[in-house]
Coordinates of C-alpha atoms in Angstrom, one line a residue:
Chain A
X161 CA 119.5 88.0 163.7
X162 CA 119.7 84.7 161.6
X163 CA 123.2 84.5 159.5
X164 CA 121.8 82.5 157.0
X165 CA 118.1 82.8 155.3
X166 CA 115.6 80.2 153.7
X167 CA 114.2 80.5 150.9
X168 CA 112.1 77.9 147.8
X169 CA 113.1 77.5 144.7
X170 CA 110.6 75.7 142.5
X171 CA 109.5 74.6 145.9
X172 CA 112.8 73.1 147.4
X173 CA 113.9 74.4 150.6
X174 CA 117.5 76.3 150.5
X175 CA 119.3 77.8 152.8
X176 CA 121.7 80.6 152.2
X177 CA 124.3 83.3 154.1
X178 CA 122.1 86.0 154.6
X179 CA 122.3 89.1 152.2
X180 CA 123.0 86.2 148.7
X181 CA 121.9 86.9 146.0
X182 CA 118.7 85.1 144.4
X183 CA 121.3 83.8 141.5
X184 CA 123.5 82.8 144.1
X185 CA 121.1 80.7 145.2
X186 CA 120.2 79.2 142.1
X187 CA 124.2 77.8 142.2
X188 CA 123.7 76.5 145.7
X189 CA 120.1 74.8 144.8
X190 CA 121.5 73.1 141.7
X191 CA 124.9 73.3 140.1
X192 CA 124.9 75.7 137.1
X193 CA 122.4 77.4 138.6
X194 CA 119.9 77.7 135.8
X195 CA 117.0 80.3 136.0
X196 CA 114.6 79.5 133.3
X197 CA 114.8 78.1 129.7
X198 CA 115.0 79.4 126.3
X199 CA 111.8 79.2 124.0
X200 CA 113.8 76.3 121.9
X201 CA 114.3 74.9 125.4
X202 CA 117.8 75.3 126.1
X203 CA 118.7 75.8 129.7
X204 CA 119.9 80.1 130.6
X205 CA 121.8 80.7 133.3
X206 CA 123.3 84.0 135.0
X207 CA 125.8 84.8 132.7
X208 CA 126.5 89.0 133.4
X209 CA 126.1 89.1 137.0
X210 CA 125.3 92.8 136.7
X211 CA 121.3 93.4 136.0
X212 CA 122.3 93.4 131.7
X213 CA 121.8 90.5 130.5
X214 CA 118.9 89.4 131.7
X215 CA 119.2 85.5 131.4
X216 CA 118.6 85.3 135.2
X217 CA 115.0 86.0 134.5
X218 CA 113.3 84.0 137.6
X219 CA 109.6 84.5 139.5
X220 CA 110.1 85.9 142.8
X221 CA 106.9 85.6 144.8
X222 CA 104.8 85.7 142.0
X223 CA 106.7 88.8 140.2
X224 CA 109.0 88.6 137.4
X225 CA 112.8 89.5 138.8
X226 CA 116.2 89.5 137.8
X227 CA 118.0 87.0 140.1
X228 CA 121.5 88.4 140.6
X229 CA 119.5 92.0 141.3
X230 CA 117.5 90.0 143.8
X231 CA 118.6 89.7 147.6
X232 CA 117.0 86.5 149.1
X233 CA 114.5 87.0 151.6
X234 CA 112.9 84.9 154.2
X235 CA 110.4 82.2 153.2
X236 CA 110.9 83.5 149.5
X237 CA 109.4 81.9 147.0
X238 CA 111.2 81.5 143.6
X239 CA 110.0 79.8 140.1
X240 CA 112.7 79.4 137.2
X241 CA 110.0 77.6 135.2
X242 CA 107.9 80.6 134.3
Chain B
X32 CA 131.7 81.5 89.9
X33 CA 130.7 83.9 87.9
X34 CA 127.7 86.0 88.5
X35 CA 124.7 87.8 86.5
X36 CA 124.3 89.9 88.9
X37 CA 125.4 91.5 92.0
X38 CA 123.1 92.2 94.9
X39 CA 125.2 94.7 97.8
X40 CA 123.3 94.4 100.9
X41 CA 122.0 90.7 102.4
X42 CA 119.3 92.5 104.6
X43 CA 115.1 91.7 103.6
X44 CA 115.2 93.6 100.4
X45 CA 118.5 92.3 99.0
X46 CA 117.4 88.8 100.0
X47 CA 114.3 89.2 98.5
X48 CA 116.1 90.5 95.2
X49 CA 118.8 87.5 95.1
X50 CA 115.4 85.1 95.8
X51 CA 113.3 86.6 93.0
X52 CA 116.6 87.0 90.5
X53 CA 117.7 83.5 91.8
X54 CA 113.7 82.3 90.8
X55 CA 114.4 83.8 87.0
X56 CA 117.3 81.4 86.4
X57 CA 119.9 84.2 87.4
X58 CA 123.4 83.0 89.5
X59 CA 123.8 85.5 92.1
X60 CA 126.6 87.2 94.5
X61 CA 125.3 89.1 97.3
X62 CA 127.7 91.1 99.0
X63 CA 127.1 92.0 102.9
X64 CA 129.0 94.3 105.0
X65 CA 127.6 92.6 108.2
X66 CA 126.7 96.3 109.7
X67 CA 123.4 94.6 110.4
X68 CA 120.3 97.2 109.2
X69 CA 116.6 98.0 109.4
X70 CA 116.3 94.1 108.9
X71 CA 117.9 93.5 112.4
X72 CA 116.1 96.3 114.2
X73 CA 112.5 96.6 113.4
X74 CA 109.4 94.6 114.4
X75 CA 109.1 92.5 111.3
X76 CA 105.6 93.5 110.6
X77 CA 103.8 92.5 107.1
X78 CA 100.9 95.4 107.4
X79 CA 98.9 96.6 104.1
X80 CA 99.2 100.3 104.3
X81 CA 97.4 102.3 102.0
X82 CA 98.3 106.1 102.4
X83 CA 98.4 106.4 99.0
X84 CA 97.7 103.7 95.7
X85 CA 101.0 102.7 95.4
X86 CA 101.9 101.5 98.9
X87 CA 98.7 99.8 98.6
X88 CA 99.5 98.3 95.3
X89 CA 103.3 97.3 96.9
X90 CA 102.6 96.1 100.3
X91 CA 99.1 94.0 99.4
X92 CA 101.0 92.4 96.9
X93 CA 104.1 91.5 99.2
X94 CA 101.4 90.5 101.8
X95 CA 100.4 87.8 99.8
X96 CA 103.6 86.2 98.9
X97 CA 104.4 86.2 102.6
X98 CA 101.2 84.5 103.1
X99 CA 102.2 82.2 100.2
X100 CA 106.0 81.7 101.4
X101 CA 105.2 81.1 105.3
X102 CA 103.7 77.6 105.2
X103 CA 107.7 77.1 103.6
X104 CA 109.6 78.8 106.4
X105 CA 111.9 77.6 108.4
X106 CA 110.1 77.6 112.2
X107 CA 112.7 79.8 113.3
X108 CA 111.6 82.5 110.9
X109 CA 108.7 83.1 113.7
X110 CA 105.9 83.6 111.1
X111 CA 102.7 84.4 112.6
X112 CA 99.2 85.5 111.1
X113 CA 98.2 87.8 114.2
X114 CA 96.4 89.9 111.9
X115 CA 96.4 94.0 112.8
X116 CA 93.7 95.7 114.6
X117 CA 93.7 99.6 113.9
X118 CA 92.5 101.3 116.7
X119 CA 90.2 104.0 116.8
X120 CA 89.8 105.8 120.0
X121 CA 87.1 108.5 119.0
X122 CA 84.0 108.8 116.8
X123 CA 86.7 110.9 113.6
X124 CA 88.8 107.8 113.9
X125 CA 86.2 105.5 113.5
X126 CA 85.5 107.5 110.3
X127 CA 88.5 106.8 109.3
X128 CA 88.2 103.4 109.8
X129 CA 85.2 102.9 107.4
X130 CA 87.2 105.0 105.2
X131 CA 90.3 102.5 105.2
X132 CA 88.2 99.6 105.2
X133 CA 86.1 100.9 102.0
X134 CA 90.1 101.7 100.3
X135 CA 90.9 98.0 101.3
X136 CA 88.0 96.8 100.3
X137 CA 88.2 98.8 96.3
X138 CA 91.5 96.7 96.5
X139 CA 90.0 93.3 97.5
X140 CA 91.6 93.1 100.9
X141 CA 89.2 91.3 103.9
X142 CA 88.7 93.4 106.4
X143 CA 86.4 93.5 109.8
X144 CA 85.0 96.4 111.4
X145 CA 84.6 96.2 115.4
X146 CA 82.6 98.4 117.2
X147 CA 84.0 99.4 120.9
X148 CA 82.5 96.4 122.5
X149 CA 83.8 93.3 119.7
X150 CA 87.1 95.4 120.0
X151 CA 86.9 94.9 123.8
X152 CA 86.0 91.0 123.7
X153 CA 89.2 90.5 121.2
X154 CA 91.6 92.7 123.1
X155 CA 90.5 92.8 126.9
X156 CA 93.8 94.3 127.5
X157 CA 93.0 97.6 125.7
X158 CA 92.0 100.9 128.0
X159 CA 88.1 101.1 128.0
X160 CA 86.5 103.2 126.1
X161 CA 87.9 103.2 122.3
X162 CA 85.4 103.8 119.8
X163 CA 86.1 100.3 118.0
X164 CA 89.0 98.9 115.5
X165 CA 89.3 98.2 111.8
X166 CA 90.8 94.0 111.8
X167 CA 92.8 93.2 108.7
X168 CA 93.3 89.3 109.1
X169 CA 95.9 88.9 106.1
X170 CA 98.3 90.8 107.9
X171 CA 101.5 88.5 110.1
X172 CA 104.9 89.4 111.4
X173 CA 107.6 87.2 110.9
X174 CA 111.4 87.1 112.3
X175 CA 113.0 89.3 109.5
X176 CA 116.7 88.1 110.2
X177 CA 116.2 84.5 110.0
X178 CA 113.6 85.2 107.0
X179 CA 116.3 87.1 105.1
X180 CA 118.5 84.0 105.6
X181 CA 116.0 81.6 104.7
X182 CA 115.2 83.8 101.8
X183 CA 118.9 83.5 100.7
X184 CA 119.3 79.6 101.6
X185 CA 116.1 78.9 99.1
X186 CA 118.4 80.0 96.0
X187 CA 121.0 76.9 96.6
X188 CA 123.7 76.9 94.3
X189 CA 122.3 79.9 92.5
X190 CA 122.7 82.4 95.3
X191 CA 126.7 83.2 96.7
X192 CA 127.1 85.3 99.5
X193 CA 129.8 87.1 100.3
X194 CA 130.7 89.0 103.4
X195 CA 132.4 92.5 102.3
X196 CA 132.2 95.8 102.1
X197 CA 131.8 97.4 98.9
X198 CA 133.8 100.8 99.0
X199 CA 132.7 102.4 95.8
X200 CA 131.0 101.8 92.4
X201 CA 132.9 103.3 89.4
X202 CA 131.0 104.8 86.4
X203 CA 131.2 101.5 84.4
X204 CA 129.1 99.2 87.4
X205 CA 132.6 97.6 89.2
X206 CA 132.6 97.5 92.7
X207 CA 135.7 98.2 94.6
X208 CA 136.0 96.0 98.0
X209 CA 137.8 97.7 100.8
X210 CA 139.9 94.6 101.1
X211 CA 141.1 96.0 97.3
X212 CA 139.8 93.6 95.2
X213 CA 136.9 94.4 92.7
X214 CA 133.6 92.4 91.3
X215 CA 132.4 93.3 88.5
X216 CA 128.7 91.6 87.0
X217 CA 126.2 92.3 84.0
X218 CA 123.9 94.2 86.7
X219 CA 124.6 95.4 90.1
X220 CA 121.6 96.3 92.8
X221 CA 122.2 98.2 95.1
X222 CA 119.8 96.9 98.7
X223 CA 121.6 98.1 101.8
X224 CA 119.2 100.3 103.0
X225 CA 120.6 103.3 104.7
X226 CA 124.1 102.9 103.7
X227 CA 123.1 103.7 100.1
X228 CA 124.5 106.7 100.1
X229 CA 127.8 106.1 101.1
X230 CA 128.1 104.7 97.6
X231 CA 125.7 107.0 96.2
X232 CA 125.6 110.8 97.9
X233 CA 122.9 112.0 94.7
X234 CA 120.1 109.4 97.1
X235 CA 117.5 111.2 98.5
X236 CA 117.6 109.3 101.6
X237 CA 117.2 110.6 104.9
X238 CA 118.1 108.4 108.3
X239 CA 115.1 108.0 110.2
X240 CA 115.7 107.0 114.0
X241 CA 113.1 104.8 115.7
X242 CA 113.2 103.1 119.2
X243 CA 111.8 99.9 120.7
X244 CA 111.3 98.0 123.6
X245 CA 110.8 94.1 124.4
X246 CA 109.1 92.8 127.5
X247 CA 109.9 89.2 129.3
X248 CA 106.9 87.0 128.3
X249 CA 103.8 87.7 129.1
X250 CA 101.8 85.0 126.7
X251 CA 98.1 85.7 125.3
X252 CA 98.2 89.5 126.7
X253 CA 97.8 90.8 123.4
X254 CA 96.7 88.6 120.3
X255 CA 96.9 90.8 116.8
X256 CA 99.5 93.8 116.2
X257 CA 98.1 96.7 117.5
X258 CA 98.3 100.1 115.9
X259 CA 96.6 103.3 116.3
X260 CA 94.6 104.5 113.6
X261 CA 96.4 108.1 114.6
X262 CA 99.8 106.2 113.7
X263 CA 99.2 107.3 109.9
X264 CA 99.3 111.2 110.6
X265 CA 102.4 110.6 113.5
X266 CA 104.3 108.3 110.8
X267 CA 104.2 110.4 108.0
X268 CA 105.4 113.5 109.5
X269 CA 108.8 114.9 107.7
X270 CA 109.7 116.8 110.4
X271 CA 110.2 117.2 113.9
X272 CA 109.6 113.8 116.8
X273 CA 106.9 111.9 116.8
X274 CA 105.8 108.7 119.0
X275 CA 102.5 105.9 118.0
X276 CA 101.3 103.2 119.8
X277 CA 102.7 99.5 118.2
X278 CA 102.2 96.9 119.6
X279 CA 103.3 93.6 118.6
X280 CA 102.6 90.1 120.4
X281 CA 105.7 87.8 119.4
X282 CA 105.3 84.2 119.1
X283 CA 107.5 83.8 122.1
X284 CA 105.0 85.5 124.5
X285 CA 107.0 88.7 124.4
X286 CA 105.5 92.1 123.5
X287 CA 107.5 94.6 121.3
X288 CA 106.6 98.2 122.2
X289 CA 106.8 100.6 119.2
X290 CA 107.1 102.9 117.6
X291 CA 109.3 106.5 117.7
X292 CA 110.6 108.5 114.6
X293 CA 113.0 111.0 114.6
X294 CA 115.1 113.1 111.7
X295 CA 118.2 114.6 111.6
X296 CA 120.2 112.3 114.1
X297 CA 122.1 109.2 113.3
X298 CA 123.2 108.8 117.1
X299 CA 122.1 104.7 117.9
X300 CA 121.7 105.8 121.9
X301 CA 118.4 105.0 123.2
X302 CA 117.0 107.9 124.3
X303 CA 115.4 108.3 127.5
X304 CA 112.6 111.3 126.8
X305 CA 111.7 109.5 123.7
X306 CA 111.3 106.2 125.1
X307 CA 109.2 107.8 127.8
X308 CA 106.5 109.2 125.6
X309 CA 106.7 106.4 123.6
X310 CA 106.1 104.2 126.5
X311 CA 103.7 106.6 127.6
X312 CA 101.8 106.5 124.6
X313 CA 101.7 102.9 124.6
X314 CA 100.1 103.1 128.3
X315 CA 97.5 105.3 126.9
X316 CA 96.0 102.1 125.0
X317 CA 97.5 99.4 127.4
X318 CA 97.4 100.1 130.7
X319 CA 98.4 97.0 132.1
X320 CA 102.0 97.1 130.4
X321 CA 103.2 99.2 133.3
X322 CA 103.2 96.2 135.7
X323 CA 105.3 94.1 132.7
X324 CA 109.0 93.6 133.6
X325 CA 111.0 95.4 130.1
X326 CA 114.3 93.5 129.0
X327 CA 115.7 95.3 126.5
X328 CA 115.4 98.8 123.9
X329 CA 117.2 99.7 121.1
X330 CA 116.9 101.9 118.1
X331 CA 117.2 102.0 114.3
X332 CA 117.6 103.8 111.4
X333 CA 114.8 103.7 108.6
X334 CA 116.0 104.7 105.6
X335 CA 113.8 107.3 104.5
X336 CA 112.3 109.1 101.1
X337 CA 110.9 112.6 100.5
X338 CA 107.5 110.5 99.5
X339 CA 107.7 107.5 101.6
X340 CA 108.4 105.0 98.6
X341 CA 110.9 103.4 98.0
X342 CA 113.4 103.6 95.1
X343 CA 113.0 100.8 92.9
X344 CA 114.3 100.3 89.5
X345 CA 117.2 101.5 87.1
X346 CA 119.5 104.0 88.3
X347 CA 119.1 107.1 85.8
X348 CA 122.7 107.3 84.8
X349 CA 124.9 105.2 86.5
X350 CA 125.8 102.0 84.4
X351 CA 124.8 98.6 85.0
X352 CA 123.3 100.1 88.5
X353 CA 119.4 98.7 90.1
X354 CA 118.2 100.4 93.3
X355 CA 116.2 98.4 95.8
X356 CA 116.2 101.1 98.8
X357 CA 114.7 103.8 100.5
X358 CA 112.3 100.7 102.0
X359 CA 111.6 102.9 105.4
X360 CA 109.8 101.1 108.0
X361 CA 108.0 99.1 105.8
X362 CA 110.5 97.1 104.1
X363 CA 110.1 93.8 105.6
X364 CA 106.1 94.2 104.6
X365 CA 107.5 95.2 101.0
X366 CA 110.6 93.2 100.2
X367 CA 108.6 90.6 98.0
X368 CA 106.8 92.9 96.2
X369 CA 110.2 94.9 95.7
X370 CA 112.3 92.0 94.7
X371 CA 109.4 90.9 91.9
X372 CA 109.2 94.4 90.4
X373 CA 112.7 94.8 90.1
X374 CA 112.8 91.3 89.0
X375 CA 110.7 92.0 86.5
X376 CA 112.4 94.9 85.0
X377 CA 115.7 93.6 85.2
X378 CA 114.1 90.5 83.1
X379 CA 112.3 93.2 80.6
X380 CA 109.0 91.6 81.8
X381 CA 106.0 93.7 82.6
X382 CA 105.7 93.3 86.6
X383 CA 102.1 92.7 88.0
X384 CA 101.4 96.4 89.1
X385 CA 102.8 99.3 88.0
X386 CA 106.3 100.5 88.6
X387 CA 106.3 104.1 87.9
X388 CA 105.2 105.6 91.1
X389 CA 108.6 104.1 92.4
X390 CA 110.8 105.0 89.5
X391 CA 114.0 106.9 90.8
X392 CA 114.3 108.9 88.0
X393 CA 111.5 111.1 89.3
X394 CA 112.5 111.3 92.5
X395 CA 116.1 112.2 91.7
X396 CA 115.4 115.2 89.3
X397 CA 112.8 116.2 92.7
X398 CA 115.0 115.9 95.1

């Protein structure tokens, strides 16, 4: 069994330790690891960690999920611009 | 400075008051608790209702000064004229329908009738097989807390606000702040909704609990407020739980599930069997909203009267003292028309319906 899995976000190939979280892979993609935007536009990020506060909103192969309630598959796909 | 008049409660209604009072040359303190209120909980509708003539008077005349106002808001006070779209889903509430559209119309209010198939073509999110809807196109929602705000920013150097909690109003009108200090003004009036009767127990106000739910966004699945044309018997109810389908499309893309009502508790906890049938309810009409991803639920307390208006005018024998409460689930709809009758009154100037159905002196000696 593979230690580490791929996955897409917004198209971009990432590889992670097998078992991350989606929002863990959102830090490894890009930095603050942002999951969507705000309607005024303003970049939201996982903030709780716990499934509460729901700024980790991200598309998961075509399904709207929470990303640090999300273990990373193989070959997911991922949007944080929906 | 020095203040005409004193408005306790910085929620729609009281904003409304210190805008209208503000309007009539008056320099005004409000004075807010920050507990936060209906204003804060509720969907922000602005619905004509029309149980009875003077909700119809109230709310079609607040209606139109929203209408007037929004071009004016602030973009952040989410105005939007969605229109509602009763729903009937048999033959008896189609009926009914007719029958509201005929009361609307006596009124001069637009309204559309659509049969089951225009009611499809406007809503294809809808179950099949609803007997048709009654449109009213005048009606909007709006973002109540910013609009309170806005409301209060549009007085300038005429409107004060003060963040404190008034503890008790002696027999001649001064207020006592639980930080000690008093304020004392020609004419107080009292806005804040269900906290009225912790300064005055002799109220008839009753809390009345209501949940709701937000989805993530799910733009152009819904595109008017949706309400059952059943909602008027489940609303009106003084007793016992009861659960209508709301439906509200925000201008973010969000939907906001309503509506639930319950007496006798004043518990905040969302409650799970409650939410179900609401939720349930809602599924009846919109099937589709069981594949939509939910993000949050609260609830709220509507501040209730025995006859579902609210109390609006002087207080019969406590000095100096205006009531602008008892607002239930519509206040947001009626703040406006509120705030210019008590305006009005408070200015000895005849307001532009009548203000008797809503006089508290009635009530009081009923209650």
């Amino acid at each position: 069994m593979s230690v580490t899995t791929l996955l897409h976000i917004d198209g971009r190939p990432v590889r992670v330790k097998a078992g991350s979280s989606v929002a863990a892979a959102l830090h490894v993609n890009g930095g603050m690891g942002v999951a969507r935007t705000s309607v005024t536009g303003e970049p939201r990020a996982p903030f709780c960690g716990m499934g509460v506060c729901q700024e980790c909103r991200v598309r998961v192969d075509g399904r709207r999920m929470l990303a640090c309630q999300t273990v990373c598959a193989e070959g997911m796909q991922v949007e944080t611009s929906a | 400075m020095d203040a005409d008049v004193i408005v306790i409660g910085a929620g729609i209604v009281g904003a409304a008051c210190a805008h209208a009072l503000a309007q009539a040359g008056r320099r005004v303190l409000v004075l807010d608790a920050r507990i936060g209120g209906a204003t804060g909980a509720g969907m922000g509708h602005l619905v004509v209702m029309d149980d009875n003539p003077a909700e119809l008077a109230l709310s079609s005349h607040s209606t139109a000064q929203w209408r007037a106002l929004a071009p004016r808001m602030s973009k952040d006070c989410a105005y939007s004229a969605c229109g509602t779209l009763w729903i009937a889903a048999n033959e008896e509430e189609m009926a009914e329908a007719e029958r509201k559209q005929q009361r609307l119309r006596a009124h001069g209010i637009e309204s559309r009738l659509l049969d089951g198939a225009a009611l499809a073509r406007a809503e294809p999110a809808l179950r099949n097989g609803l007997a048709g809807a009654l449109e009213v196109p005048g009606d909007g929602i709006l973002y109540a807390p910013n609009a309170a705000r806005w409301l209060l920013a549009q007085g300038g150097d005429s409107v004060r606000i003060e963040h404190a909690k008034v503890d008790a109003i002696a027999d001649d009108g001064t207020l006592r702040l639980a930080d000690g200090s008093r304020r004392t003004a020609s004419q107080i009036v009292l806005a804040n909704g269900i906290e009225a009767t912790a300064l005055c127990p002799e109220l008839p106000i009753r809390p009345k609990k209501g949940h709701l739910l937000i989805t993530d966004r799910y733009p152009d699945t819904v595109h008017h407020q949706l309400v059952e044309l059943g909602y008027v018997t489940s609303a009106h109810h003084s007793d016992g739980d009861s659960v209508a389908f709301n439906v509200q499309p925000r201008p973010t893309g969000q939907l906001l599930i309503g509506s639930s009502r319950q007496f006798d508790t004043t518990d905040p906890a969302v409650e799970a069997p409650i939410l179900a049938r609401m939720l349930q309810r809602a599924l009846d009409y919109l099937p589709g909203l069981a594949d939509l991803t939910a993000v949050r639920s609260w609830t709220g307390m509507r501040a209730a009267t025995p006859n579902g208006l609210p109390l609006l005018g002087k207080h019969p024998w406590r000095e100096k003292l205006w009531l602008a409460v008892g607002h239930e689930g519509l206040g947001v709809t009626t703040a406006p028309g509120s705030a210019h009758l008590l305006a009005a009154l408070m200015n000895g100037i005849d307001p532009e319906f009548d203000e008797a159905p809503y006089a508290p002196r009635g009530l009081l000696e009923t209650a």
